[in-house]
Amino acid sequence: EIVLTQSPGTLSLSPGEGATLSCRASQRVSGDYLAWYQQRPGQAPRLLIYGASTRATGVPDRFRGSGSGTDFTLSISRLEPEDFGVYYCQQYGGSPLYTFGQGTKLEI
Amino acid sequence: QVHLQESGPGVVKTSETLSLTCNISGDSVNVHHWSWLRQSAGNGLEWIGRLYIGGTTLYNPSLKSRVTMSVDRSQNQLSLRLTSVTAADAARYYCARSGVVTPRGYYYYYHGMDVWGQGTTVSVSS
């Protein structure tokens, strides 16, 4: 099983600042099939990034994914109040087919 | 616009079988792959299994012995059955489109899950 470890556990920032979230895999993520999700309280996860760096439809360009192999990063610039929530990374292709990180809570 | 709606009993007794459905509108079970997932405070987000276009399934090895996913093509509906439930199965259950469909209509089945239902909460009572 590919285990994804996210850091930090919690990030406390102010509007206008930038955020950097990390996701480290226990083994190489094949094809860089790494996705990021945002989850606000009481809502389902929302896909932000797929293929490590491609923004999903409608995602602002303030969100940027990068990385390859075992180390991936989600960067959010110019934080806005609606960016608060929990962010998860997810890999595709191992066994089980999908696994998720434990999440990073972004407090604005 | 694609919309997924999960439904279920809300409460299931220990050792009994959990049955959930997912109604799909704006898309077809015959065109894309679909997944079930769950989220609990203790285990975070967990992928349960995937239903492929052709009807085959792939399950999480940790749940494989207790899970059955199926499709009703006439109703455009997914179903999930989980047998012998315990307190560890209490969670919010989601169905999701497995993969990404771009605005130009390209389907990348090997990427994340781009459409999710709102989920349905399942509690387990003794």
mmCIF file of C-alpha atoms in Angstrom:
data_model
loop_
_atom_site.group_PDB
_atom_site.id
_atom_site.type_symbol
_atom_site.label_atom_id
_atom_site.label_comp_id
_atom_site.label_asym_id
_atom_site.label_seq_id
_atom_site.Cartn_x
_atom_site.Cartn_y
_atom_site.Cartn_z
ATOM 1 C CA GLU A 1 0.000 0.000 0.000
ATOM 2 C CA ILE A 2 1.225 3.478 -0.878
ATOM 3 C CA VAL A 3 1.021 5.573 2.279
ATOM 4 C CA LEU A 4 0.713 9.323 1.857
ATOM 5 C CA THR A 5 1.949 11.535 4.667
ATOM 6 C CA GLN A 6 0.868 15.161 4.679
ATOM 7 C CA SER A 7 2.498 18.032 6.514
ATOM 8 C CA PRO A 8 1.944 20.157 8.391
ATOM 9 C CA GLY A 9 -1.077 18.831 10.245
ATOM 10 C CA THR A 10 -2.442 22.328 10.728
ATOM 11 C CA LEU A 11 -1.534 25.601 9.063
ATOM 12 C CA SER A 12 -2.701 28.915 10.512
ATOM 13 C CA LEU A 13 -2.400 31.845 8.132
ATOM 14 C CA SER A 14 -3.991 35.185 7.338
ATOM 15 C CA PRO A 15 -5.801 36.313 4.183
ATOM 16 C CA GLY A 16 -3.353 37.490 1.557
ATOM 17 C CA GLU A 17 -0.573 35.161 2.699
ATOM 18 C CA GLY A 18 0.690 32.138 0.829
ATOM 19 C CA ALA A 19 0.432 28.498 1.894
ATOM 20 C CA THR A 20 2.600 25.494 1.118
ATOM 21 C CA LEU A 21 1.252 22.002 1.786
ATOM 22 C CA SER A 22 3.351 18.868 1.451
ATOM 23 C CA CYS A 23 2.470 15.283 0.560
ATOM 24 C CA ARG A 24 5.089 12.554 0.710
ATOM 25 C CA ALA A 25 4.504 9.038 -0.624
ATOM 26 C CA SER A 26 6.013 5.884 0.831
ATOM 27 C CA GLN A 27 6.877 4.768 -2.714
ATOM 28 C CA ARG A 28 6.897 6.304 -6.145
ATOM 29 C CA VAL A 29 3.492 7.400 -7.407
ATOM 30 C CA SER A 30 3.252 5.911 -10.884
ATOM 31 C CA GLY A 31 2.602 8.366 -13.695
ATOM 32 C CA ASP A 32 2.539 11.148 -11.100
ATOM 33 C CA TYR A 33 -1.129 10.286 -10.639
ATOM 34 C CA LEU A 34 -1.423 12.528 -7.617
ATOM 35 C CA ALA A 35 -4.486 14.639 -6.851
ATOM 36 C CA TRP A 36 -5.372 17.294 -4.293
ATOM 37 C CA TYR A 37 -8.778 17.956 -2.774
ATOM 38 C CA GLN A 38 -10.271 20.693 -0.649
ATOM 39 C CA GLN A 39 -12.960 19.856 1.877
ATOM 40 C CA ARG A 40 -14.940 22.514 3.671
ATOM 41 C CA PRO A 41 -16.981 21.635 6.784
ATOM 42 C CA GLY A 42 -20.134 19.721 5.944
ATOM 43 C CA GLN A 43 -19.200 19.341 2.284
ATOM 44 C CA ALA A 44 -17.815 16.598 0.102
ATOM 45 C CA PRO A 45 -14.213 16.822 -1.086
ATOM 46 C CA ARG A 46 -13.672 18.979 -4.163
ATOM 47 C CA LEU A 47 -11.025 18.076 -6.720
ATOM 48 C CA LEU A 48 -8.458 20.863 -7.122
ATOM 49 C CA ILE A 49 -5.454 19.329 -8.858
ATOM 50 C CA TYR A 50 -4.875 16.118 -10.794
ATOM 51 C CA GLY A 51 -1.833 14.681 -12.494
ATOM 52 C CA ALA A 52 0.210 16.455 -9.808
ATOM 53 C CA SER A 53 -0.059 19.852 -11.521
ATOM 54 C CA THR A 54 -3.218 20.222 -13.626
ATOM 55 C CA ARG A 55 -5.946 22.394 -12.177
ATOM 56 C CA ALA A 56 -9.457 20.968 -12.314
ATOM 57 C CA THR A 57 -12.172 22.913 -14.083
ATOM 58 C CA GLY A 58 -13.018 26.153 -12.330
ATOM 59 C CA VAL A 59 -10.100 26.106 -9.881
ATOM 60 C CA PRO A 60 -8.435 29.522 -9.565
ATOM 61 C CA ASP A 61 -4.844 29.854 -10.701
ATOM 62 C CA ARG A 62 -3.931 30.767 -7.120
ATOM 63 C CA PHE A 63 -3.753 26.990 -6.607
ATOM 64 C CA ARG A 64 -0.643 25.338 -7.969
ATOM 65 C CA GLY A 65 0.432 21.729 -7.750
ATOM 66 C CA SER A 66 3.969 20.537 -8.240
ATOM 67 C CA GLY A 67 6.274 17.610 -7.585
ATOM 68 C CA SER A 68 6.906 14.139 -8.876
ATOM 69 C CA GLY A 69 7.924 10.690 -7.713
ATOM 70 C CA THR A 70 7.401 10.693 -3.968
ATOM 71 C CA ASP A 71 7.292 14.396 -3.074
ATOM 72 C CA PHE A 72 4.408 16.676 -4.003
ATOM 73 C CA THR A 73 3.378 20.185 -3.032
ATOM 74 C CA LEU A 74 0.211 22.241 -3.170
ATOM 75 C CA SER A 75 0.840 25.985 -3.110
ATOM 76 C CA ILE A 76 -1.913 28.494 -2.547
ATOM 77 C CA SER A 77 -1.113 32.147 -3.112
ATOM 78 C CA ARG A 78 -3.008 35.189 -1.862
ATOM 79 C CA LEU A 79 -5.203 33.241 0.558
ATOM 80 C CA GLU A 80 -8.870 34.143 0.657
ATOM 81 C CA PRO A 81 -11.325 33.378 3.499
ATOM 82 C CA GLU A 82 -13.049 30.674 1.425
ATOM 83 C CA ASP A 83 -9.777 28.730 1.207
ATOM 84 C CA PHE A 84 -10.103 27.449 4.778
ATOM 85 C CA GLY A 85 -10.771 23.769 5.217
ATOM 86 C CA VAL A 86 -8.933 20.482 5.041
ATOM 87 C CA TYR A 87 -6.748 19.548 2.086
ATOM 88 C CA TYR A 88 -6.096 15.958 1.089
ATOM 89 C CA CYS A 89 -3.704 14.413 -1.356
ATOM 90 C CA GLN A 90 -4.608 11.154 -3.102
ATOM 91 C CA GLN A 91 -2.699 8.738 -5.292
ATOM 92 C CA TYR A 92 -3.938 6.434 -8.013
ATOM 93 C CA GLY A 93 -2.421 3.192 -9.168
ATOM 94 C CA GLY A 94 -1.248 1.312 -6.137
ATOM 95 C CA SER A 95 -3.088 -1.349 -4.150
ATOM 96 C CA PRO A 96 -5.554 -0.271 -2.990
ATOM 97 C CA LEU A 97 -6.190 1.644 -6.209
ATOM 98 C CA TYR A 98 -6.647 4.950 -4.384
ATOM 99 C CA THR A 99 -5.209 6.042 -1.055
ATOM 100 C CA PHE A 100 -5.459 9.401 0.680
ATOM 101 C CA GLY A 101 -3.254 11.355 2.999
ATOM 102 C CA GLN A 102 -4.504 12.184 6.469
ATOM 103 C CA GLY A 103 -5.110 15.818 5.565
ATOM 104 C CA THR A 104 -3.785 19.287 6.351
ATOM 105 C CA LYS A 105 -6.139 21.678 8.078
ATOM 106 C CA LEU A 106 -5.819 25.238 6.787
ATOM 107 C CA GLU A 107 -7.036 27.813 9.246
ATOM 108 C CA ILE A 108 -7.487 31.339 7.993
ATOM 109 C CA GLN B 1 -24.380 19.323 -14.821
ATOM 110 C CA VAL B 2 -23.604 16.020 -13.136
ATOM 111 C CA HIS B 3 -25.318 15.317 -9.832
ATOM 112 C CA LEU B 4 -24.902 12.330 -7.544
ATOM 113 C CA GLN B 5 -27.272 11.563 -4.689
ATOM 114 C CA GLU B 6 -26.599 8.866 -2.123
ATOM 115 C CA SER B 7 -29.342 7.346 -0.021
ATOM 116 C CA GLY B 8 -29.454 4.756 2.705
ATOM 117 C CA PRO B 9 -31.020 3.671 6.002
ATOM 118 C CA GLY B 10 -29.091 6.030 8.281
ATOM 119 C CA VAL B 11 -28.691 3.386 11.001
ATOM 120 C CA VAL B 12 -27.645 -0.245 10.678
ATOM 121 C CA LYS B 13 -27.379 -2.823 13.419
ATOM 122 C CA THR B 14 -24.130 -4.584 14.203
ATOM 123 C CA SER B 15 -23.586 -7.734 12.108
ATOM 124 C CA GLU B 16 -26.277 -6.762 9.593
ATOM 125 C CA THR B 17 -25.865 -5.654 5.981
ATOM 126 C CA LEU B 18 -25.579 -2.042 4.894
ATOM 127 C CA SER B 19 -27.173 -1.165 1.570
ATOM 128 C CA LEU B 20 -26.748 2.184 -0.158
ATOM 129 C CA THR B 21 -27.750 3.561 -3.533
ATOM 130 C CA CYS B 22 -26.397 6.400 -5.637
ATOM 131 C CA ASN B 23 -28.623 8.050 -8.205
ATOM 132 C CA ILE B 24 -26.794 9.674 -11.094
ATOM 133 C CA SER B 25 -28.149 12.526 -13.178
ATOM 134 C CA GLY B 26 -26.405 14.383 -15.976
ATOM 135 C CA ASP B 27 -24.131 11.431 -16.716
ATOM 136 C CA SER B 28 -24.413 7.716 -17.424
ATOM 137 C CA VAL B 29 -23.182 4.598 -15.666
ATOM 138 C CA ASN B 30 -22.402 3.301 -19.166
ATOM 139 C CA VAL B 31 -19.858 6.024 -19.985
ATOM 140 C CA HIS B 32 -17.577 6.428 -16.988
ATOM 141 C CA HIS B 33 -16.227 4.461 -14.043
ATOM 142 C CA TRP B 34 -17.613 5.094 -10.571
ATOM 143 C CA SER B 35 -16.333 4.716 -7.026
ATOM 144 C CA TRP B 36 -17.638 4.430 -3.507
ATOM 145 C CA LEU B 37 -15.696 5.998 -0.660
ATOM 146 C CA ARG B 38 -16.248 6.641 2.997
ATOM 147 C CA GLN B 39 -14.986 9.060 5.595
ATOM 148 C CA SER B 40 -14.843 8.602 9.318
ATOM 149 C CA ALA B 41 -13.135 10.528 12.055
ATOM 150 C CA GLY B 42 -10.905 7.603 12.822
ATOM 151 C CA ASN B 43 -9.891 6.470 9.350
ATOM 152 C CA GLY B 44 -10.057 9.620 7.265
ATOM 153 C CA LEU B 45 -10.956 9.164 3.607
ATOM 154 C CA GLU B 46 -11.051 5.549 2.447
ATOM 155 C CA TRP B 47 -11.706 4.248 -1.055
ATOM 156 C CA ILE B 48 -14.079 1.282 -0.989
ATOM 157 C CA GLY B 49 -14.160 0.181 -4.596
ATOM 158 C CA ARG B 50 -14.618 0.996 -8.251
ATOM 159 C CA LEU B 51 -17.285 -0.099 -10.713
ATOM 160 C CA TYR B 52 -15.998 -0.165 -14.268
ATOM 161 C CA ILE B 53 -18.050 0.717 -17.348
ATOM 162 C CA GLY B 54 -18.318 -2.934 -18.334
ATOM 163 C CA GLY B 55 -19.597 -3.926 -14.903
ATOM 164 C CA THR B 56 -16.446 -5.381 -13.408
ATOM 165 C CA THR B 57 -15.389 -4.279 -9.967
ATOM 166 C CA LEU B 58 -12.219 -3.644 -8.021
ATOM 167 C CA TYR B 59 -12.381 -3.471 -4.269
ATOM 168 C CA ASN B 60 -10.132 -2.255 -1.514
ATOM 169 C CA PRO B 61 -8.409 -5.418 -0.231
ATOM 170 C CA SER B 62 -9.256 -4.414 3.328
ATOM 171 C CA LEU B 63 -13.000 -4.621 2.555
ATOM 172 C CA LYS B 64 -13.075 -7.065 -0.327
ATOM 173 C CA SER B 65 -14.576 -9.972 1.608
ATOM 174 C CA ARG B 66 -17.603 -7.909 2.686
ATOM 175 C CA VAL B 67 -18.281 -5.545 -0.224
ATOM 176 C CA THR B 68 -20.427 -5.863 -3.317
ATOM 177 C CA MET B 69 -20.903 -3.039 -5.802
ATOM 178 C CA SER B 70 -23.450 -3.267 -8.590
ATOM 179 C CA VAL B 71 -25.237 -1.142 -11.160
ATOM 180 C CA ASP B 72 -28.809 -0.804 -12.353
ATOM 181 C CA ARG B 73 -28.415 0.530 -15.862
ATOM 182 C CA SER B 74 -32.124 1.049 -16.384
ATOM 183 C CA GLN B 75 -32.217 3.352 -13.346
ATOM 184 C CA ASN B 76 -28.735 4.858 -13.880
ATOM 185 C CA GLN B 77 -28.042 3.917 -10.297
ATOM 186 C CA LEU B 78 -25.172 2.431 -8.314
ATOM 187 C CA SER B 79 -25.519 0.172 -5.298
ATOM 188 C CA LEU B 80 -23.216 -0.735 -2.449
ATOM 189 C CA ARG B 81 -23.634 -3.632 -0.040
ATOM 190 C CA LEU B 82 -21.439 -4.113 2.987
ATOM 191 C CA THR B 83 -22.039 -7.205 5.093
ATOM 192 C CA SER B 84 -21.337 -7.946 8.758
ATOM 193 C CA VAL B 85 -21.053 -4.308 9.748
ATOM 194 C CA THR B 86 -19.345 -3.257 12.952
ATOM 195 C CA ALA B 87 -18.858 0.059 14.696
ATOM 196 C CA ALA B 88 -15.793 0.595 12.509
ATOM 197 C CA ASP B 89 -18.093 0.929 9.476
ATOM 198 C CA ALA B 90 -19.830 4.013 10.839
ATOM 199 C CA ALA B 91 -18.952 6.797 8.424
ATOM 200 C CA ARG B 92 -20.182 9.173 5.785
ATOM 201 C CA TYR B 93 -20.414 7.279 2.501
ATOM 202 C CA TYR B 94 -19.874 8.939 -0.859
ATOM 203 C CA CYS B 95 -20.237 7.922 -4.468
ATOM 204 C CA ALA B 96 -18.022 9.687 -6.977
ATOM 205 C CA ARG B 97 -17.157 9.697 -10.662
ATOM 206 C CA SER B 98 -13.868 7.878 -10.928
ATOM 207 C CA GLY B 99 -11.592 9.961 -13.135
ATOM 208 C CA VAL B 100 -11.648 13.403 -14.680
ATOM 209 C CA VAL B 101 -13.708 14.679 -17.602
ATOM 210 C CA THR B 102 -12.284 17.835 -19.167
ATOM 211 C CA PRO B 103 -14.414 20.632 -20.673
ATOM 212 C CA ARG B 104 -13.504 19.232 -24.090
ATOM 213 C CA GLY B 105 -14.898 15.870 -23.098
ATOM 214 C CA TYR B 106 -11.671 13.910 -22.648
ATOM 215 C CA TYR B 107 -11.950 11.260 -19.947
ATOM 216 C CA TYR B 108 -8.873 10.523 -17.867
ATOM 217 C CA TYR B 109 -9.968 7.491 -15.866
ATOM 218 C CA TYR B 110 -6.645 7.191 -14.062
ATOM 219 C CA HIS B 111 -6.809 10.493 -12.262
ATOM 220 C CA GLY B 112 -8.753 11.644 -9.230
ATOM 221 C CA MET B 113 -12.472 11.791 -8.674
ATOM 222 C CA ASP B 114 -13.987 14.951 -10.117
ATOM 223 C CA VAL B 115 -17.644 14.698 -9.103
ATOM 224 C CA TRP B 116 -18.884 13.663 -5.676
ATOM 225 C CA GLY B 117 -22.269 13.244 -4.106
ATOM 226 C CA GLN B 118 -23.045 15.029 -0.858
ATOM 227 C CA GLY B 119 -22.728 11.752 1.029
ATOM 228 C CA THR B 120 -24.947 9.859 3.409
ATOM 229 C CA THR B 121 -24.165 9.224 7.048
ATOM 230 C CA VAL B 122 -24.336 5.696 8.381
ATOM 231 C CA SER B 123 -24.396 4.945 12.096
ATOM 232 C CA VAL B 124 -24.051 1.456 13.559
ATOM 233 C CA SER B 125 -26.097 0.467 16.589
ATOM 234 C CA SER B 126 -25.797 -2.568 18.787
#
